[in-house]
Tab-separated table of C-alpha atoms in Angstrom:
chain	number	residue	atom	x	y	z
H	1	UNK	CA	130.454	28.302	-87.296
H	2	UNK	CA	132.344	30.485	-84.660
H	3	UNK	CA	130.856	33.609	-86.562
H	4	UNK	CA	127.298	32.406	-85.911
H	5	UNK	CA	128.217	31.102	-82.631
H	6	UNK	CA	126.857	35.068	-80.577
H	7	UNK	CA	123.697	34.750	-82.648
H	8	UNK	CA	123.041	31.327	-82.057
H	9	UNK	CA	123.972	31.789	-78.127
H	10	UNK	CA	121.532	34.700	-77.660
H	11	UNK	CA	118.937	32.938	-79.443
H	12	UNK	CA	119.110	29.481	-77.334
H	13	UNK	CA	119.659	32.172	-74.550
H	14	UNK	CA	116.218	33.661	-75.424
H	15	UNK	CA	114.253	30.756	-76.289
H	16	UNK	CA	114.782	29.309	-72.754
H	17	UNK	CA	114.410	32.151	-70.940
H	18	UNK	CA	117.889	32.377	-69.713
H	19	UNK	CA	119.947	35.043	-68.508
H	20	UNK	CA	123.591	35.688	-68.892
H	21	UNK	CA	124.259	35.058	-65.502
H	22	UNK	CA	122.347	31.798	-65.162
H	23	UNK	CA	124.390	29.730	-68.910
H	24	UNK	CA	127.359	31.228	-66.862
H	25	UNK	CA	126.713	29.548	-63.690
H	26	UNK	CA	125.748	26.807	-65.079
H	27	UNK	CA	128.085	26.214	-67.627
H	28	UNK	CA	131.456	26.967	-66.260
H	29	UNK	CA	132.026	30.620	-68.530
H	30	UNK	CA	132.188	33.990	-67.279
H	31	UNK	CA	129.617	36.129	-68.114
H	32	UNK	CA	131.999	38.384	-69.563
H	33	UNK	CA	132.852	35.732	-72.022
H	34	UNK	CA	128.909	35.050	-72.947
H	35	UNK	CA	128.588	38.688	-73.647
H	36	UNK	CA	131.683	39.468	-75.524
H	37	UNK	CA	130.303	35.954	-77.833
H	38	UNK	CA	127.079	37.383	-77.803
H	39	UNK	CA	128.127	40.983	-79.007
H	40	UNK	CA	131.001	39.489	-81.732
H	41	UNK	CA	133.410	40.717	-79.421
H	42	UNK	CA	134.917	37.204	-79.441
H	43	UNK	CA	135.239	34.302	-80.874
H	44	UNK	CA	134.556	31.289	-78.823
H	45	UNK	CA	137.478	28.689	-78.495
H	46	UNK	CA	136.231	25.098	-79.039
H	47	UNK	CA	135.955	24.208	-75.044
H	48	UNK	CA	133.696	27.198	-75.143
H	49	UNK	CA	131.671	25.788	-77.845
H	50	UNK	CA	131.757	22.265	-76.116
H	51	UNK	CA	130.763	23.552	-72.840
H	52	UNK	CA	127.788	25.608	-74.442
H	53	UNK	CA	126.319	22.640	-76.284
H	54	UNK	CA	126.308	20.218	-73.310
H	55	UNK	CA	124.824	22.596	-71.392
H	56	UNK	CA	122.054	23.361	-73.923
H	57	UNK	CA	121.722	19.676	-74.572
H	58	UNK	CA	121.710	18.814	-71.111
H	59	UNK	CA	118.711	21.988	-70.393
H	60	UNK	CA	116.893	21.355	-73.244
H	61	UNK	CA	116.082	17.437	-72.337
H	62	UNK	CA	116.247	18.203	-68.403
H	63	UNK	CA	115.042	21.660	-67.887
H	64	UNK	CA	113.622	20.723	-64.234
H	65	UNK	CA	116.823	20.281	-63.370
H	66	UNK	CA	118.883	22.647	-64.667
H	67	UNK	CA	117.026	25.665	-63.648
């Protein structure tokens, strides 16, 4: 759910070994909008959500190339 969705973020974030700046890159959001998720400053709109999961999908069964 979108009240999960910071937890869930900074633990995906963690269990990589990711950095704010690097899901941002990657991804296509700020890094302003990863920490305000992260922090339950915001709420993530659904393209936020989609763009998070591919790019978690996409790392976590290509992580060579990704990095």
């Amino acid at each position: 759910t979108k009240e999960n969705a910071g937890v869930k973020l900074l633990e995906h974030r963690e269990e990589n070994k990711l950095t704010q700046e690097k899901v941002a890159e990657k991804s296509g959001i700020t890094v302003q909008t990863i920490s305000s998720i992260e922090n339950g400053y915001k709420k993530p709109q659904s393209m936020t959500i989609f763009k998070l999961q591919k790019y978690f999908n996409k790392f976590t069964q290509c992580p060579e190339k990704t990095k």
